[in-house]
mmCIF file of C-alpha atoms in Angstrom:
data_model
loop_
_atom_site.group_PDB
_atom_site.id
_atom_site.type_symbol
_atom_site.label_atom_id
_atom_site.label_comp_id
_atom_site.label_asym_id
_atom_site.label_seq_id
_atom_site.Cartn_x
_atom_site.Cartn_y
_atom_site.Cartn_z
ATOM 1 C CA MET A 1 30.141 -9.830 -10.555
ATOM 2 C CA GLN A 2 31.265 -8.970 -7.090
ATOM 3 C CA TRP A 3 29.879 -12.198 -5.641
ATOM 4 C CA HIS A 4 32.287 -15.033 -6.099
ATOM 5 C CA SER A 5 29.840 -17.728 -5.068
ATOM 6 C CA LEU A 6 26.276 -18.280 -4.086
ATOM 7 C CA SER A 7 27.309 -18.957 -0.522
ATOM 8 C CA GLU A 8 29.140 -15.597 -0.404
ATOM 9 C CA PHE A 9 25.978 -13.823 -1.823
ATOM 10 C CA LEU A 10 23.777 -15.528 0.819
ATOM 11 C CA ASP A 11 26.210 -14.746 3.627
ATOM 12 C CA MET A 12 26.076 -10.972 2.947
ATOM 13 C CA GLY A 13 29.320 -10.419 4.863
ATOM 14 C CA GLY A 14 28.150 -12.279 7.870
ATOM 15 C CA ARG A 15 24.860 -10.520 8.089
ATOM 16 C CA GLY A 16 22.893 -12.763 5.762
ATOM 17 C CA GLY A 17 20.364 -13.525 8.514
ATOM 18 C CA TYR A 18 19.354 -9.785 8.842
ATOM 19 C CA VAL A 19 19.363 -9.095 5.013
ATOM 20 C CA TRP A 20 17.256 -12.070 4.035
ATOM 21 C CA SER A 21 14.913 -11.768 6.859
ATOM 22 C CA ALA A 22 14.285 -8.182 5.749
ATOM 23 C CA TYR A 23 13.808 -9.161 2.117
ATOM 24 C CA GLY A 24 11.916 -12.309 2.990
ATOM 25 C CA SER A 25 9.402 -10.375 5.037
ATOM 26 C CA PHE A 26 9.164 -7.806 2.186
ATOM 27 C CA VAL A 27 8.356 -10.508 -0.433
ATOM 28 C CA VAL A 28 6.001 -12.551 1.703
ATOM 29 C CA LEU A 29 3.858 -9.725 2.933
ATOM 30 C CA LEU A 30 3.690 -8.056 -0.493
ATOM 31 C CA LEU A 31 2.628 -11.322 -1.994
ATOM 32 C CA ALA A 32 0.095 -12.037 0.733
ATOM 33 C CA GLU A 33 -1.578 -8.723 0.696
ATOM 34 C CA PRO A 34 -2.913 -8.788 -2.932
ATOM 35 C CA LEU A 35 -4.001 -12.362 -2.466
ATOM 36 C CA LEU A 36 -6.091 -11.287 0.613
ATOM 37 C CA ALA A 37 -7.547 -8.437 -1.417
ATOM 38 C CA ARG A 38 -8.352 -10.766 -4.271
ATOM 39 C CA TRP A 39 -10.104 -13.049 -1.808
ATOM 40 C CA ARG A 40 -12.093 -10.135 -0.335
ATOM 41 C CA HIS A 41 -13.327 -9.202 -3.905
ATOM 42 C CA ARG A 42 -14.341 -12.749 -4.679
ATOM 43 C CA ALA A 43 -16.208 -12.973 -1.367
ATOM 44 C CA ALA A 44 -18.023 -9.717 -2.222
ATOM 45 C CA ARG A 45 -18.929 -11.051 -5.634
ATOM 46 C CA ARG A 46 -20.257 -14.252 -4.155
ATOM 47 C CA ALA A 47 -22.358 -12.337 -1.542
ATOM 48 C CA ILE A 48 -23.957 -10.444 -4.276
ATOM 49 C CA ALA A 49 -24.692 -13.570 -6.354
ATOM 50 C CA GLU A 50 -26.196 -15.241 -3.254
ATOM 51 C CA ARG A 51 -28.371 -12.228 -2.463
ATOM 52 C CA ALA A 52 -29.678 -12.169 -6.012
ATOM 53 C CA ALA A 53 -30.415 -15.900 -5.965
ATOM 54 C CA ASP A 54 -32.180 -15.658 -2.605
ATOM 55 C CA GLU A 55 -34.316 -12.816 -3.964
ATOM 56 C CA GLN A 56 -35.134 -14.697 -7.098
ATOM 57 C CA ALA A 57 -36.151 -17.791 -5.128
ATOM 58 C CA ALA A 58 -38.257 -15.623 -2.739
ATOM 59 C CA ARG A 59 -39.941 -14.023 -5.828
ATOM 60 C CA ALA A 60 -40.649 -17.418 -7.391
ATOM 61 C CA ALA A 61 -42.027 -18.673 -4.125
ATOM 62 C CA GLY A 62 -44.281 -15.659 -3.811
ATOM 63 C CA GLU A 63 -45.589 -16.157 -7.334
ATOM 64 C CA ARG A 64 -46.389 -19.762 -6.698
ATOM 65 C CA SER A 65 -48.363 -19.085 -3.542
ATOM 66 C CA MET B 1 -5.065 -12.401 -12.951
ATOM 67 C CA HIS B 2 -8.048 -12.528 -15.214
ATOM 68 C CA ALA B 3 -8.310 -10.274 -18.208
ATOM 69 C CA VAL B 4 -10.998 -7.626 -18.182
ATOM 70 C CA ASN B 5 -14.044 -8.823 -19.979
ATOM 71 C CA THR B 6 -14.667 -5.972 -22.434
ATOM 72 C CA THR B 7 -17.707 -7.661 -23.921
ATOM 73 C CA SER B 8 -19.554 -8.021 -20.637
ATOM 74 C CA ALA B 9 -22.859 -6.339 -19.907
ATOM 75 C CA ALA B 10 -21.227 -4.205 -17.303
ATOM 76 C CA PRO B 11 -22.123 -0.653 -17.939
ATOM 77 C CA ALA B 12 -19.786 1.460 -20.011
ATOM 78 C CA LEU B 13 -18.753 4.900 -18.849
ATOM 79 C CA ARG B 14 -21.930 6.498 -17.719
ATOM 80 C CA SER B 15 -21.129 9.975 -18.361
ATOM 81 C CA ARG B 16 -18.733 12.391 -20.070
ATOM 82 C CA LEU B 17 -15.304 12.672 -18.759
ATOM 83 C CA THR B 18 -15.453 15.225 -15.980
ATOM 84 C CA TRP B 19 -13.635 15.723 -12.694
ATOM 85 C CA PHE B 20 -16.459 13.634 -11.026
ATOM 86 C CA THR B 21 -16.689 10.847 -13.594
ATOM 87 C CA PHE B 22 -14.840 8.369 -11.353
ATOM 88 C CA ALA B 23 -16.747 9.413 -8.218
ATOM 89 C CA SER B 24 -19.350 7.058 -9.606
ATOM 90 C CA PRO B 25 -18.471 3.693 -8.033
ATOM 91 C CA ALA B 26 -19.495 1.859 -11.207
ATOM 92 C CA ASN B 27 -16.995 3.883 -13.369
ATOM 93 C CA PHE B 28 -14.346 3.616 -10.770
ATOM 94 C CA TYR B 29 -14.826 -0.166 -10.674
ATOM 95 C CA ARG B 30 -14.123 -0.535 -14.355
ATOM 96 C CA LEU B 31 -11.254 1.908 -14.275
ATOM 97 C CA ALA B 32 -9.674 0.143 -11.398
ATOM 98 C CA GLY B 33 -10.137 -3.215 -13.070
ATOM 99 C CA VAL B 34 -7.972 -2.056 -16.023
ATOM 100 C CA LEU B 35 -5.362 -0.155 -13.989
ATOM 101 C CA ALA B 36 -4.672 -2.674 -11.225
ATOM 102 C CA PRO B 37 -2.968 -5.336 -13.417
ATOM 103 C CA VAL B 38 -1.044 -2.733 -15.250
ATOM 104 C CA CYS B 39 0.267 -1.282 -12.084
ATOM 105 C CA GLY B 40 1.032 -4.733 -10.715
ATOM 106 C CA LEU B 41 3.198 -5.604 -13.781
ATOM 107 C CA ALA B 42 4.959 -2.146 -13.431
ATOM 108 C CA ALA B 43 5.637 -2.990 -9.842
ATOM 109 C CA VAL B 44 7.300 -6.351 -10.672
ATOM 110 C CA ALA B 45 9.333 -4.839 -13.478
ATOM 111 C CA PHE B 46 10.586 -1.993 -11.284
ATOM 112 C CA ALA B 47 11.264 -4.269 -8.327
ATOM 113 C CA LEU B 48 13.275 -6.777 -10.355
ATOM 114 C CA ALA B 49 15.295 -3.864 -11.929
ATOM 115 C CA GLY B 50 15.886 -2.387 -8.535
ATOM 116 C CA LEU B 51 16.962 -5.570 -6.953
ATOM 117 C CA TRP B 52 19.319 -6.394 -9.687
ATOM 118 C CA VAL B 53 21.004 -2.993 -9.371
ATOM 119 C CA GLY B 54 20.791 -3.214 -5.586
ATOM 120 C CA PHE B 55 22.575 -6.591 -5.405
ATOM 121 C CA PHE B 56 24.736 -6.844 -8.517
ATOM 122 C CA VAL B 57 25.694 -3.376 -9.373
ATOM 123 C CA ALA B 58 25.777 -1.353 -6.072
ATOM 124 C CA PRO B 59 29.195 -1.873 -4.354
ATOM 125 C CA THR B 60 29.901 -2.953 -0.828
ATOM 126 C CA ASP B 61 29.611 -0.113 1.622
ATOM 127 C CA ALA B 62 32.949 1.158 2.935
ATOM 128 C CA VAL B 63 31.552 1.414 6.575
ATOM 129 C CA GLN B 64 28.688 -0.993 6.719
ATOM 130 C CA GLY B 65 29.730 -3.765 4.377
ATOM 131 C CA GLU B 66 26.738 -5.684 2.862
ATOM 132 C CA VAL B 67 24.073 -5.205 5.474
ATOM 133 C CA TYR B 68 23.375 -1.657 4.205
ATOM 134 C CA ARG B 69 21.561 -3.254 1.375
ATOM 135 C CA ILE B 70 18.459 -3.334 3.505
ATOM 136 C CA ILE B 71 18.226 0.356 2.712
ATOM 137 C CA PHE B 72 16.781 -0.623 -0.648
ATOM 138 C CA ILE B 73 13.539 -1.745 0.917
ATOM 139 C CA HIS B 74 13.703 0.142 4.170
ATOM 140 C CA VAL B 75 13.611 3.660 2.638
ATOM 141 C CA PRO B 76 10.843 2.963 0.044
ATOM 142 C CA THR B 77 8.634 1.166 2.506
ATOM 143 C CA ALA B 78 9.035 4.023 5.050
ATOM 144 C CA TRP B 79 8.314 6.672 2.365
ATOM 145 C CA MET B 80 5.273 4.805 1.217
ATOM 146 C CA SER B 81 4.034 4.540 4.769
ATOM 147 C CA MET B 82 3.907 8.351 4.963
ATOM 148 C CA VAL B 83 2.775 9.042 1.343
ATOM 149 C CA LEU B 84 -0.152 6.590 1.752
ATOM 150 C CA TYR B 85 -1.256 8.155 5.072
ATOM 151 C CA VAL B 86 -1.413 11.598 3.516
ATOM 152 C CA ALA B 87 -3.340 10.119 0.482
ATOM 153 C CA MET B 88 -5.721 8.365 2.899
ATOM 154 C CA ALA B 89 -6.297 11.549 4.889
ATOM 155 C CA PHE B 90 -6.792 13.452 1.565
ATOM 156 C CA TRP B 91 -9.403 11.131 0.259
ATOM 157 C CA ALA B 92 -11.113 10.903 3.684
ATOM 158 C CA ALA B 93 -11.250 14.796 3.650
ATOM 159 C CA MET B 94 -12.556 14.772 0.034
ATOM 160 C CA GLY B 95 -15.259 12.363 0.988
ATOM 161 C CA TRP B 96 -16.248 14.530 3.924
ATOM 162 C CA PHE B 97 -16.188 17.925 2.123
ATOM 163 C CA LEU B 98 -17.686 16.736 -1.180
ATOM 164 C CA ASN B 99 -19.948 14.117 0.416
ATOM 165 C CA ALA B 100 -18.624 11.597 -1.995
ATOM 166 C CA ARG B 101 -18.884 7.952 -0.919
ATOM 167 C CA MET B 102 -16.226 6.778 -3.546
ATOM 168 C CA ALA B 103 -13.695 8.992 -1.821
ATOM 169 C CA PHE B 104 -14.378 7.394 1.503
ATOM 170 C CA ILE B 105 -14.215 3.950 -0.082
ATOM 171 C CA PHE B 106 -10.792 4.855 -1.419
ATOM 172 C CA ALA B 107 -9.511 6.049 1.929
ATOM 173 C CA ARG B 108 -10.709 2.709 3.499
ATOM 174 C CA ALA B 109 -8.927 0.782 0.666
ATOM 175 C CA ILE B 110 -5.610 2.664 1.353
ATOM 176 C CA ALA B 111 -5.447 2.045 5.092
ATOM 177 C CA PRO B 112 -4.370 -1.660 5.281
ATOM 178 C CA THR B 113 -1.678 -1.136 2.617
ATOM 179 C CA GLY B 114 -0.312 1.863 4.444
ATOM 180 C CA ALA B 115 -0.205 -0.113 7.720
ATOM 181 C CA LEU B 116 1.603 -2.897 5.962
ATOM 182 C CA PHE B 117 4.227 -0.534 4.599
ATOM 183 C CA THR B 118 4.626 0.933 8.059
ATOM 184 C CA VAL B 119 5.268 -2.493 9.520
ATOM 185 C CA LEU B 120 7.752 -3.195 6.887
ATOM 186 C CA GLY B 121 9.498 0.033 7.414
ATOM 187 C CA LEU B 122 9.767 -0.606 11.161
ATOM 188 C CA TRP B 123 10.772 -4.186 10.759
ATOM 189 C CA THR B 124 13.380 -3.653 8.082
ATOM 190 C CA GLY B 125 14.718 -0.792 10.181
ATOM 191 C CA ALA B 126 14.969 -2.963 13.217
ATOM 192 C CA LEU B 127 16.835 -5.661 11.159
ATOM 193 C CA TRP B 128 19.274 -3.030 9.852
ATOM 194 C CA GLY B 129 19.556 -1.391 13.248
ATOM 195 C CA ARG B 130 20.597 -4.401 15.347
ATOM 196 C CA PRO B 131 23.869 -5.240 13.474
ATOM 197 C CA THR B 132 24.646 -1.642 12.546
ATOM 198 C CA TRP B 133 23.733 0.481 15.402
ATOM 199 C CA GLY B 134 23.474 -2.181 18.092
ATOM 200 C CA THR B 135 19.801 -2.167 18.834
ATOM 201 C CA TRP B 136 16.511 -3.401 17.437
ATOM 202 C CA TRP B 137 14.765 -0.401 18.785
ATOM 203 C CA VAL B 138 15.186 2.874 20.368
ATOM 204 C CA TRP B 139 12.545 5.600 21.422
ATOM 205 C CA ASP B 140 14.002 8.278 19.320
ATOM 206 C CA ALA B 141 11.872 10.738 17.629
ATOM 207 C CA ARG B 142 11.716 9.114 14.209
ATOM 208 C CA LEU B 143 11.048 5.548 15.295
ATOM 209 C CA THR B 144 8.541 6.625 17.864
ATOM 210 C CA SER B 145 6.634 8.940 15.453
ATOM 211 C CA GLU B 146 6.692 6.039 12.862
ATOM 212 C CA LEU B 147 5.274 3.617 15.410
ATOM 213 C CA ILE B 148 2.537 6.233 16.165
ATOM 214 C CA LEU B 149 1.854 6.250 12.469
ATOM 215 C CA LEU B 150 1.155 2.547 12.671
ATOM 216 C CA PHE B 151 -1.193 3.104 15.581
ATOM 217 C CA LEU B 152 -3.025 5.734 13.530
ATOM 218 C CA TYR B 153 -3.538 3.308 10.618
ATOM 219 C CA LEU B 154 -4.718 0.536 12.919
ATOM 220 C CA GLY B 155 -6.889 3.088 14.892
ATOM 221 C CA TYR B 156 -8.483 4.239 11.617
ATOM 222 C CA MET B 157 -9.282 0.691 10.490
ATOM 223 C CA ALA B 158 -10.626 -0.330 13.962
ATOM 224 C CA LEU B 159 -12.762 2.882 14.227
ATOM 225 C CA VAL B 160 -14.438 2.466 10.771
ATOM 226 C CA ALA B 161 -15.074 -1.163 11.548
ATOM 227 C CA ALA B 162 -16.583 -0.439 14.935
ATOM 228 C CA ILE B 163 -19.217 1.954 13.813
ATOM 229 C CA ASP B 164 -22.279 0.245 12.187
ATOM 230 C CA ASP B 165 -23.590 3.187 10.192
ATOM 231 C CA THR B 166 -21.436 3.486 7.155
ATOM 232 C CA ARG B 167 -21.752 7.204 6.714
ATOM 233 C CA ARG B 168 -20.903 7.864 10.419
ATOM 234 C CA ALA B 169 -18.056 5.506 10.290
ATOM 235 C CA ASP B 170 -16.605 7.194 7.189
ATOM 236 C CA LYS B 171 -16.835 10.537 8.780
ATOM 237 C CA ALA B 172 -15.478 9.553 12.101
ATOM 238 C CA GLY B 173 -12.597 7.798 10.372
ATOM 239 C CA ALA B 174 -11.976 10.996 8.254
ATOM 240 C CA LEU B 175 -11.673 12.989 11.476
ATOM 241 C CA LEU B 176 -9.048 10.666 12.841
ATOM 242 C CA ALA B 177 -7.132 10.483 9.577
ATOM 243 C CA ILE B 178 -7.099 14.245 9.171
ATOM 244 C CA VAL B 179 -6.060 14.897 12.705
ATOM 245 C CA GLY B 180 -3.342 12.324 12.492
ATOM 246 C CA VAL B 181 -1.775 13.846 9.325
ATOM 247 C CA VAL B 182 0.199 16.160 11.604
ATOM 248 C CA ASN B 183 2.363 13.204 12.439
ATOM 249 C CA VAL B 184 3.641 12.915 8.957
ATOM 250 C CA PRO B 185 5.808 16.012 8.942
ATOM 251 C CA VAL B 186 6.882 15.188 12.450
ATOM 252 C CA ILE B 187 8.300 11.893 11.095
ATOM 253 C CA TYR B 188 9.858 13.664 8.243
ATOM 254 C CA PHE B 189 11.507 16.509 10.182
ATOM 255 C CA SER B 190 12.249 14.370 13.271
ATOM 256 C CA VAL B 191 15.879 13.809 12.336
ATOM 257 C CA VAL B 192 16.355 17.531 11.806
ATOM 258 C CA TRP B 193 14.355 18.759 14.867
ATOM 259 C CA TRP B 194 15.733 16.262 17.394
ATOM 260 C CA ASN B 195 18.956 14.494 18.052
ATOM 261 C CA THR B 196 18.106 10.992 16.949
ATOM 262 C CA LEU B 197 19.926 7.690 16.687
ATOM 263 C CA HIS B 198 18.263 7.366 13.372
ATOM 264 C CA GLN B 199 20.406 8.817 10.634
ATOM 265 C CA GLY B 200 19.722 12.089 8.783
ATOM 266 C CA SER B 201 18.072 12.373 5.420
ATOM 267 C CA SER B 202 19.205 9.926 2.715
ATOM 268 C CA LEU B 203 18.549 12.327 0.082
ATOM 269 C CA THR B 204 19.039 16.045 -0.132
ATOM 270 C CA MET B 205 16.852 18.064 -2.575
ATOM 271 C CA GLY B 206 19.043 19.822 -5.176
ATOM 272 C CA ALA B 207 22.412 19.550 -3.470
ATOM 273 C CA LYS B 208 24.961 17.039 -4.486
ATOM 274 C CA GLN B 209 24.065 13.538 -3.378
ATOM 275 C CA HIS B 210 26.129 11.933 -0.852
ATOM 276 C CA MET B 211 25.081 8.417 -1.888
ATOM 277 C CA ALA B 212 26.865 6.481 -4.631
ATOM 278 C CA SER B 213 24.900 6.362 -7.931
ATOM 279 C CA PRO B 214 23.870 2.686 -8.149
ATOM 280 C CA MET B 215 22.736 2.850 -4.617
ATOM 281 C CA LEU B 216 20.521 5.735 -5.413
ATOM 282 C CA VAL B 217 19.238 4.073 -8.580
ATOM 283 C CA ALA B 218 18.363 0.926 -6.766
ATOM 284 C CA MET B 219 16.556 2.857 -4.027
ATOM 285 C CA LEU B 220 14.579 4.898 -6.494
ATOM 286 C CA LEU B 221 13.640 1.848 -8.588
ATOM 287 C CA LEU B 222 12.285 0.080 -5.645
ATOM 288 C CA THR B 223 10.378 3.232 -4.480
ATOM 289 C CA LEU B 224 8.676 3.219 -7.900
ATOM 290 C CA ALA B 225 8.023 -0.478 -7.489
ATOM 291 C CA CYS B 226 6.329 0.037 -4.097
ATOM 292 C CA TRP B 227 4.410 3.053 -5.474
ATOM 293 C CA ALA B 228 3.089 0.973 -8.479
ATOM 294 C CA TYR B 229 2.403 -1.838 -6.086
ATOM 295 C CA ALA B 230 0.449 0.283 -3.804
ATOM 296 C CA PHE B 231 -1.687 1.600 -6.616
ATOM 297 C CA ALA B 232 -2.408 -1.955 -7.763
ATOM 298 C CA VAL B 233 -3.404 -3.430 -4.438
ATOM 299 C CA VAL B 234 -5.367 -0.333 -3.357
ATOM 300 C CA PHE B 235 -7.313 -0.493 -6.650
ATOM 301 C CA LEU B 236 -7.959 -4.208 -6.038
ATOM 302 C CA ARG B 237 -9.187 -3.615 -2.547
ATOM 303 C CA ALA B 238 -11.318 -0.545 -3.508
ATOM 304 C CA ARG B 239 -13.075 -2.782 -6.026
ATOM 305 C CA ALA B 240 -13.930 -5.207 -3.384
ATOM 306 C CA ILE B 241 -15.240 -2.492 -1.060
ATOM 307 C CA VAL B 242 -17.196 -0.975 -3.901
ATOM 308 C CA LEU B 243 -18.965 -4.369 -4.333
ATOM 309 C CA GLU B 244 -19.428 -4.700 -0.655
ATOM 310 C CA ARG B 245 -21.215 -1.274 -0.370
ATOM 311 C CA GLU B 246 -22.935 -1.108 -3.744
ATOM 312 C CA GLY B 247 -23.920 -4.713 -3.981
ATOM 313 C CA ASP B 248 -27.671 -4.095 -4.266
ATOM 314 C CA THR B 249 -27.367 -1.853 -7.229
ATOM 315 C CA ALA B 250 -28.420 -2.936 -10.762
ATOM 316 C CA TRP B 251 -24.939 -2.515 -12.241
ATOM 317 C CA ALA B 252 -23.319 -4.650 -9.633
ATOM 318 C CA ARG B 253 -25.787 -7.522 -9.975
ATOM 319 C CA ALA B 254 -25.540 -7.351 -13.714
ATOM 320 C CA LEU B 255 -21.692 -7.478 -13.461
ATOM 321 C CA VAL B 256 -21.800 -10.507 -11.106
ATOM 322 C CA ALA B 257 -24.387 -12.409 -13.116
ATOM 323 C CA ASP B 258 -22.351 -11.703 -16.216
ATOM 324 C CA ASN B 259 -19.113 -12.969 -14.725
ATOM 325 C CA GLN B 260 -20.667 -15.950 -12.947
ATOM 326 C CA GLY B 261 -18.028 -18.562 -12.242
ATOM 327 C CA ARG B 262 -14.941 -16.226 -12.605
#
């Protein structure tokens, strides 16, 4: 193991700020993106369900009148 | 992540397997539902392997010390930004020439992911550039053309969002995407054609590699990780767009009714 301690690993030869900002952004953005896509998918499903429910209600109202 | 419900009333494959089987949004939806989690898992596996090699096997660089390790995400994200643009332009062109709405949907699904990788490429590059070459940014050929790539992605997304008629929007976007593809070889050859601050190619086809083996391995593993990730997230987004556009079809309604509450 070339890292003799955790602090040495985090320090990255004095450039820890740059290295971990880069990797941090990488992880954060690539976790956020699928979550947003998931949200979009769920929203689309909800929209379809609502439209179907609206149509059913309208049809039921039409039959009653 | 939810498992695919194979006992649902969602339609099974609607036709024999042909080149156009997955041009059907319904068929694509099911395929993507299976492939997305598989690709996602592959992405995580490759990423963990690549990060382990990159941080615990690859040695300290003789010249740059430790900060060079940004390369393991900088190069893959930059490569993905270019590959995804070509893919987006390809699918947009397919949609246009074959009049296939699934192809247009796929192009739209790729754009945000491509833009994200471009941002990551630029940002990780800046973070590497500041300590190593003394600057966050320089208007050299590579960085400038990569920035233009970001504008092309954002332009495509804005354009298709701005036009109300879906078909017109798809075609206008396709035109922009196809015209913009000329930028990709410019980015790629920029370090050869011009004198740039950005260094030359990391990898040379065929010739003996200049990079130490573990560094190369880490970079390639993370490239595979980003590629698998891109498939996963593009499939996921494409499924969402399919439902947005095909929401009034019988299969979509049956699917949603069936999976109510999920």
